[in-house]
Amino acid sequence: MAYRTINPATGKVVKTYDDISDAALSEAMDVAQACYENDWPLRSIAQRAEVIHAAAELMRRNRDRLASLATLEMGKLIAEAKSEVTLSADIFEYYARMAETFLKPQPIPDVPNAAIETFSLGIILGVEPWNFPYYQVARVAAPQLMAGNVLVIKHASNVPQSALAFAQMLEEAGAPKGAYTNIFASTDQVGRLIEDTRVRGVTVTGSEGAGAAIAERAGRKLKKSVLELGGSDPLVILEDAPFEATLDNAMWGRMNTTGQSCTASKRVIVVGKERGEQFLEGLRIRMSSLRAGDPADPATTLAPLSSDNVMTGLLQQIESAKAAGATVVTGGGRIHRPGFYLEPTILTDITEHNPIYTQELFGPVLSFYVVESEEEAIKVANATSFGLGASVFTANLERGKAVARRIESGMVYVNRPVWSAPELPFGGVKNSGYGRELSVYGIREFVNVKTIVVK
């Protein structure tokens, strides 16, 4: 697997890194295990919090440099990259502050002298994606390091400089050698690591295929896994939703990170034919007004896709959708300039027999549906194998919550697109995976919840 930085705005290779050798990987695992046996979990929660707090401060202090690396490597608009770094720092700060509360012994009601105490497990292996090169890692690293585990992280092959910067930041914050280890590993090497007896859990964010393969291998070794996989999040617009505010939110929900987010609002479902026509035209105007440019330029409104493969895959999906009867309202093609730019696209007239009715569109391509009733909107929202996030827009908050409860997903937001905060559990159901990250649930995924009874 070639770890290299390819600037998505130009298509040019910037820097290349070698895969880790088997010997170096073996040594890294020895160091991580030694850190676990002799150092990191033996420190008090307060001592671990000093390192994690320092990491948060370093992230904030170096926000512009870290953001520039993300923009260079995966093409994120610079303002969005800065926001990602800030959110990652907030996650570190949150766990540094809250871990002692989350991990403190819990008495068992009605059983005298019985309590539940929480202990670390060992080395946790993380396989992380490219679309949020800091946030995705932060929501694993912060809780698991505070729990006393140590981490070995295999990052995506197209964000090696971001991966190295994250590891360096933790080292500068005072993390001992082996507490956090970045590896430029191959797929075969990752497979062998899953089977290594020192690895006690595996967490992955990625595609359905990658998640299934890793979970299967971990399961054969009786190791717990957490999977955060794809999503085809619906954004349901009820009849009374305010027009302009909902349009603005739908645009942000679809186009944040150029649509390359598991929780992006990939399917807009509007109740009512007349309202549907109005929202379709509003979205067409907004999406067609975006202008491609250098993502490092604050004036740019349309960033490139992360890679040629992502762009080619989306173009193929658009063609398949058209062949099955879908209508292209705007966009639909590649922007003819250097780099991996795709026209913001809206597809409508999508029937149940169209392949994109159930597929995930990981980029600036929006599926648009008009339905006659709330019941039909819920049916379309749930007509997917995914169940990560969803949004409902309405002027009636109680109605919005009632609809939210009927949507099959791990997260539903009323009157805003799906997003993330350290305090909110993140994760899905169905083919979107299992397990949770962030909040108290995130720190409890890879721990030994031990019952201690004294008689």
PDB file of C-alpha atoms in Angstrom, residues 130-131 207-208 229-234 250 252-268 287 305-306 309-322 326-330 332-333 342-351 354-369 383-386 388 432:
ATOM      1  CA  TRP A 130      -9.192  10.107   5.214  1.00  0.00           C
ATOM      2  CA  ASN A 131     -12.236  12.401   5.274  1.00  0.00           C
ATOM      3  CA  SER A 207     -16.686   1.097   4.060  1.00  0.00           C
ATOM      4  CA  GLU A 208     -19.096  -1.782   4.633  1.00  0.00           C
ATOM      5  CA  LEU A 229     -19.376   2.515   8.444  1.00  0.00           C
ATOM      6  CA  GLY A 230     -21.322   4.225   5.689  1.00  0.00           C
ATOM      7  CA  GLY A 231     -24.514   6.191   5.747  1.00  0.00           C
ATOM      8  CA  SER A 232     -27.192   7.458   3.395  1.00  0.00           C
ATOM      9  CA  ASP A 233     -28.682   9.977   5.769  1.00  0.00           C
ATOM     10  CA  PRO A 234     -32.176  11.288   4.964  1.00  0.00           C
ATOM     11  CA  ALA A 250     -29.832  21.185   3.562  1.00  0.00           C
ATOM     12  CA  TRP A 252     -24.611  22.552   4.550  1.00  0.00           C
ATOM     13  CA  GLY A 253     -25.706  19.013   5.307  1.00  0.00           C
ATOM     14  CA  ARG A 254     -25.038  17.866   1.751  1.00  0.00           C
ATOM     15  CA  MET A 255     -21.926  19.901   0.891  1.00  0.00           C
ATOM     16  CA  ASN A 256     -19.850  19.944   4.085  1.00  0.00           C
ATOM     17  CA  THR A 257     -16.495  18.272   3.296  1.00  0.00           C
ATOM     18  CA  THR A 258     -17.682  18.300  -0.353  1.00  0.00           C
ATOM     19  CA  GLY A 259     -20.272  15.723   0.628  1.00  0.00           C
ATOM     20  CA  GLN A 260     -17.594  13.226   1.687  1.00  0.00           C
ATOM     21  CA  SER A 261     -18.987  12.460   5.107  1.00  0.00           C
ATOM     22  CA  CYS A 262     -20.741   9.377   6.447  1.00  0.00           C
ATOM     23  CA  THR A 263     -23.335  11.627   8.078  1.00  0.00           C
ATOM     24  CA  ALA A 264     -23.867  13.963   5.126  1.00  0.00           C
ATOM     25  CA  SER A 265     -27.488  14.636   4.176  1.00  0.00           C
ATOM     26  CA  LYS A 266     -27.434  12.491   1.060  1.00  0.00           C
ATOM     27  CA  ARG A 267     -31.203  12.172   0.498  1.00  0.00           C
ATOM     28  CA  VAL A 268     -33.590  15.136   0.733  1.00  0.00           C
ATOM     29  CA  MET A 287     -25.621  24.161  -5.748  1.00  0.00           C
ATOM     30  CA  LEU A 305     -12.920  15.351  -4.140  1.00  0.00           C
ATOM     31  CA  SER A 306     -10.243  13.498  -2.216  1.00  0.00           C
ATOM     32  CA  ASN A 309     -11.044   6.966  -7.477  1.00  0.00           C
ATOM     33  CA  VAL A 310     -13.760   8.763  -5.516  1.00  0.00           C
ATOM     34  CA  MET A 311     -14.527  11.037  -8.461  1.00  0.00           C
ATOM     35  CA  THR A 312     -14.620   8.171 -10.970  1.00  0.00           C
ATOM     36  CA  GLY A 313     -16.877   6.115  -8.709  1.00  0.00           C
ATOM     37  CA  LEU A 314     -19.383   8.956  -8.361  1.00  0.00           C
ATOM     38  CA  LEU A 315     -19.451   9.565 -12.120  1.00  0.00           C
ATOM     39  CA  GLN A 316     -20.221   5.889 -12.625  1.00  0.00           C
ATOM     40  CA  GLN A 317     -23.039   6.045 -10.071  1.00  0.00           C
ATOM     41  CA  ILE A 318     -24.520   9.075 -11.836  1.00  0.00           C
ATOM     42  CA  GLU A 319     -24.470   7.268 -15.174  1.00  0.00           C
ATOM     43  CA  SER A 320     -26.090   4.184 -13.639  1.00  0.00           C
ATOM     44  CA  ALA A 321     -28.784   6.348 -12.064  1.00  0.00           C
ATOM     45  CA  LYS A 322     -29.507   8.051 -15.388  1.00  0.00           C
ATOM     46  CA  ALA A 326     -33.131   9.366 -12.916  1.00  0.00           C
ATOM     47  CA  THR A 327     -33.145  12.997 -14.046  1.00  0.00           C
ATOM     48  CA  VAL A 328     -30.090  15.227 -13.628  1.00  0.00           C
ATOM     49  CA  VAL A 329     -31.411  18.603 -12.461  1.00  0.00           C
ATOM     50  CA  THR A 330     -27.990  20.228 -12.292  1.00  0.00           C
ATOM     51  CA  GLY A 332     -23.638  15.478 -13.425  1.00  0.00           C
ATOM     52  CA  GLY A 333     -20.151  15.781 -14.879  1.00  0.00           C
ATOM     53  CA  LEU A 342     -17.082  17.190  -9.743  1.00  0.00           C
ATOM     54  CA  GLU A 343     -20.035  19.438 -10.538  1.00  0.00           C
ATOM     55  CA  PRO A 344     -22.498  19.658  -7.624  1.00  0.00           C
ATOM     56  CA  THR A 345     -25.277  17.362  -8.781  1.00  0.00           C
ATOM     57  CA  ILE A 346     -28.967  16.856  -8.016  1.00  0.00           C
ATOM     58  CA  LEU A 347     -30.740  13.672  -9.105  1.00  0.00           C
ATOM     59  CA  THR A 348     -34.498  13.231  -9.011  1.00  0.00           C
ATOM     60  CA  ASP A 349     -37.166  10.887 -10.437  1.00  0.00           C
ATOM     61  CA  ILE A 350     -35.520   8.030  -8.524  1.00  0.00           C
ATOM     62  CA  THR A 351     -37.613   4.890  -8.276  1.00  0.00           C
ATOM     63  CA  ASN A 354     -32.840   2.628  -9.392  1.00  0.00           C
ATOM     64  CA  PRO A 355     -29.501   1.464  -7.937  1.00  0.00           C
ATOM     65  CA  ILE A 356     -28.938   4.773  -6.121  1.00  0.00           C
ATOM     66  CA  TYR A 357     -32.225   4.332  -4.247  1.00  0.00           C
ATOM     67  CA  THR A 358     -30.267   2.278  -1.715  1.00  0.00           C
ATOM     68  CA  GLN A 359     -26.639   3.249  -2.442  1.00  0.00           C
ATOM     69  CA  GLU A 360     -24.475   5.748  -0.613  1.00  0.00           C
ATOM     70  CA  LEU A 361     -23.335   8.746  -2.711  1.00  0.00           C
ATOM     71  CA  PHE A 362     -20.077   9.854  -1.094  1.00  0.00           C
ATOM     72  CA  GLY A 363     -19.627  13.287  -2.622  1.00  0.00           C
ATOM     73  CA  PRO A 364     -21.510  16.362  -3.903  1.00  0.00           C
ATOM     74  CA  VAL A 365     -24.401  14.379  -5.390  1.00  0.00           C
ATOM     75  CA  LEU A 366     -27.865  14.797  -3.872  1.00  0.00           C
ATOM     76  CA  SER A 367     -30.829  12.427  -4.271  1.00  0.00           C
ATOM     77  CA  PHE A 368     -34.079  14.385  -4.182  1.00  0.00           C
ATOM     78  CA  TYR A 369     -37.503  12.896  -3.412  1.00  0.00           C
ATOM     79  CA  ALA A 383     -35.668   2.316   2.740  1.00  0.00           C
ATOM     80  CA  THR A 384     -31.931   1.794   2.986  1.00  0.00           C
ATOM     81  CA  SER A 385     -29.542  -0.710   4.491  1.00  0.00           C
ATOM     82  CA  PHE A 386     -27.852   2.147   6.341  1.00  0.00           C
ATOM     83  CA  LEU A 388     -26.306   6.230  10.753  1.00  0.00           C
ATOM     84  CA  SER A 432     -23.835   1.576   9.366  1.00  0.00           C
TER      85      SER A 432
END
